[in-house]
Structures are given as C-alpha cells and as structure tokens.
Amino acid sequence: MGKKVTSTQTSRDPNEKALEQKLIKSLGTKVRLKHKGNKGGVLEIEYYSLEELDRIVERLL
C-alpha cells in the first residue's frame, strides 16, 4: 500500500506574496520571505556571484 502524502504548507498571505514579488523584481534575484506570525520571520536573498552580491548590497544600502 502507498503512503498518504499530506501537505504541510499552508496558504500564504496575499500581501506576503506581493511583497516577495516586489523584492524579486527590485533586486533581480530569487527572494524568499518566511513570516512566522508575531515572532518575526526570515528574508532570504540568493546571489550567484560576488559581483551580484555587491550589486544587491548597493541596492539595499
């Protein structure tokens, strides 16, 4: 018998998705926003070279 697969991912807030998309467009790279309710969250920004990291840092500062 096969195992039942359940999804642990809940639907994300549309505002969170929209903000993530704005960051992706603004920074030009993959961004993940993980909100943890009232406890804060994590913002992940990927880069693929040191030059790209420099460009992203310049945009953020």
XYZ file of N, CA and C in Angstrom:
183
model
N 0.829 -1.185 0.000
C 0.000 0.000 0.000
C 0.873 1.249 0.000
N 0.437 2.266 -0.727
C 1.182 3.522 -0.778
C 0.920 4.382 0.442
N 1.877 5.213 0.736
C 1.730 6.128 1.861
C 0.925 7.341 1.429
N 0.118 7.851 2.341
C -0.641 9.058 2.069
C 0.274 10.261 2.274
N 0.339 11.122 1.285
C 1.188 12.301 1.360
C 0.314 13.486 1.719
N 0.699 14.187 2.776
C -0.047 15.374 3.171
C 0.838 16.593 3.021
N 0.232 17.694 2.677
C 0.977 18.940 2.503
C 1.058 19.670 3.835
N 2.263 20.087 4.196
C 2.440 20.846 5.426
C 2.436 22.343 5.146
N 2.429 22.715 3.874
C 2.452 24.128 3.509
C 1.040 24.696 3.585
N 0.877 25.784 4.333
C -0.416 26.442 4.414
C -0.451 27.554 3.386
N -1.671 28.041 3.077
C -1.736 29.114 2.101
C -1.121 30.374 2.685
N -0.396 31.048 1.831
C 0.314 32.248 2.255
C -0.561 33.474 2.093
N -0.307 34.439 2.921
C -1.000 35.719 2.871
C -0.708 36.395 1.526
N -1.725 36.899 0.848
C -1.509 37.560 -0.451
C -0.566 38.764 -0.350
N -0.606 39.477 0.772
C 0.301 40.620 0.956
C 1.747 40.160 1.055
N 1.965 39.027 1.708
C 3.308 38.453 1.825
C 3.825 38.052 0.445
N 2.972 37.407 -0.344
C 3.355 37.016 -1.708
C 3.683 38.243 -2.555
N 2.852 39.287 -2.424
C 3.061 40.505 -3.210
C 4.378 41.178 -2.836
N 4.677 41.237 -1.541
C 5.938 41.836 -1.098
C 7.122 41.038 -1.619
N 7.019 39.716 -1.568
C 8.086 38.861 -2.081
C 8.323 39.135 -3.563
N 7.254 39.261 -4.330
C 7.379 39.537 -5.766
C 8.005 40.910 -6.023
N 7.645 41.912 -5.210
C 8.241 43.241 -5.359
C 9.742 43.194 -5.091
N 10.137 42.438 -4.080
C 11.561 42.305 -3.763
C 12.308 41.590 -4.885
N 11.709 40.548 -5.439
C 12.321 39.819 -6.554
C 12.542 40.769 -7.733
N 11.519 41.542 -8.049
C 11.615 42.474 -9.178
C 12.644 43.573 -8.901
N 12.645 44.086 -7.692
C 13.552 45.173 -7.335
C 15.012 44.731 -7.282
N 15.259 43.547 -6.713
C 16.634 43.077 -6.534
C 17.141 42.248 -7.707
N 16.232 41.753 -8.540
C 16.635 40.990 -9.716
C 17.193 39.620 -9.397
N 16.757 39.024 -8.300
C 17.225 37.695 -7.922
C 16.156 36.991 -7.093
N 16.391 35.732 -6.810
C 15.441 34.926 -6.054
C 15.380 35.399 -4.598
N 14.161 35.615 -4.112
C 13.935 36.081 -2.745
C 12.852 35.215 -2.122
N 13.045 34.858 -0.851
C 12.022 34.114 -0.115
C 11.736 34.842 1.192
N 10.455 35.066 1.439
C 10.007 35.716 2.654
C 9.243 34.678 3.462
N 9.695 34.422 4.687
C 9.056 33.424 5.549
C 8.618 34.114 6.830
N 7.336 34.435 6.893
C 6.773 35.133 8.042
C 6.391 34.117 9.109
N 6.725 34.406 10.363
C 6.439 33.486 11.467
C 5.468 34.121 12.462
N 4.344 34.599 11.960
C 3.348 35.210 12.837
C 3.904 36.441 13.530
N 3.630 36.556 14.821
C 4.098 37.708 15.597
C 5.540 37.563 16.054
N 6.196 36.473 15.658
C 7.564 36.206 16.102
C 8.618 36.662 15.100
N 8.225 37.418 14.088
C 9.196 37.864 13.088
C 9.201 36.957 11.880
N 10.372 36.727 11.329
C 10.472 35.884 10.152
C 11.873 35.900 9.575
N 11.967 35.414 8.340
C 13.257 35.305 7.660
C 13.099 35.848 6.243
N 14.076 36.636 5.825
C 14.147 37.118 4.452
C 15.412 36.541 3.847
N 15.261 35.696 2.817
C 16.405 35.075 2.139
C 16.570 35.705 0.766
N 17.780 36.133 0.472
C 18.103 36.722 -0.825
C 19.253 35.924 -1.412
N 19.019 35.302 -2.564
C 20.063 34.497 -3.197
C 20.938 35.350 -4.103
N 22.211 34.965 -4.188
C 23.132 35.574 -5.151
C 24.007 34.466 -5.719
N 24.504 34.694 -6.919
C 25.214 33.640 -7.645
C 26.655 34.004 -7.984
N 27.080 35.188 -7.563
C 28.478 35.592 -7.748
C 28.761 36.732 -6.774
N 30.033 36.999 -6.554
C 30.389 38.110 -5.666
C 29.967 39.449 -6.260
N 29.995 39.549 -7.582
C 29.557 40.774 -8.245
C 28.070 41.003 -8.001
N 27.295 39.926 -8.073
C 25.862 40.053 -7.827
C 25.605 40.424 -6.370
N 26.370 39.862 -5.459
C 26.240 40.219 -4.044
C 26.520 41.705 -3.854
N 27.572 42.205 -4.471
C 27.894 43.633 -4.377
C 26.739 44.492 -4.886
N 26.158 44.102 -6.018
C 25.039 44.852 -6.603
C 23.843 44.861 -5.657
N 23.520 43.722 -5.066
C 22.388 43.617 -4.144
C 22.625 44.478 -2.905
N 23.827 44.401 -2.357
C 24.157 45.195 -1.168
C 24.027 46.685 -1.473
N 24.489 47.117 -2.640
C 24.361 48.523 -3.035
C 22.898 48.945 -3.078
N 22.034 48.090 -3.590
C 20.598 48.405 -3.661
C 19.991 48.495 -2.269
N 20.434 47.637 -1.370
C 19.874 47.619 -0.020
C 20.359 48.791 0.831
N 21.580 49.229 0.574
C 22.133 50.325 1.379
C 21.887 51.627 0.671
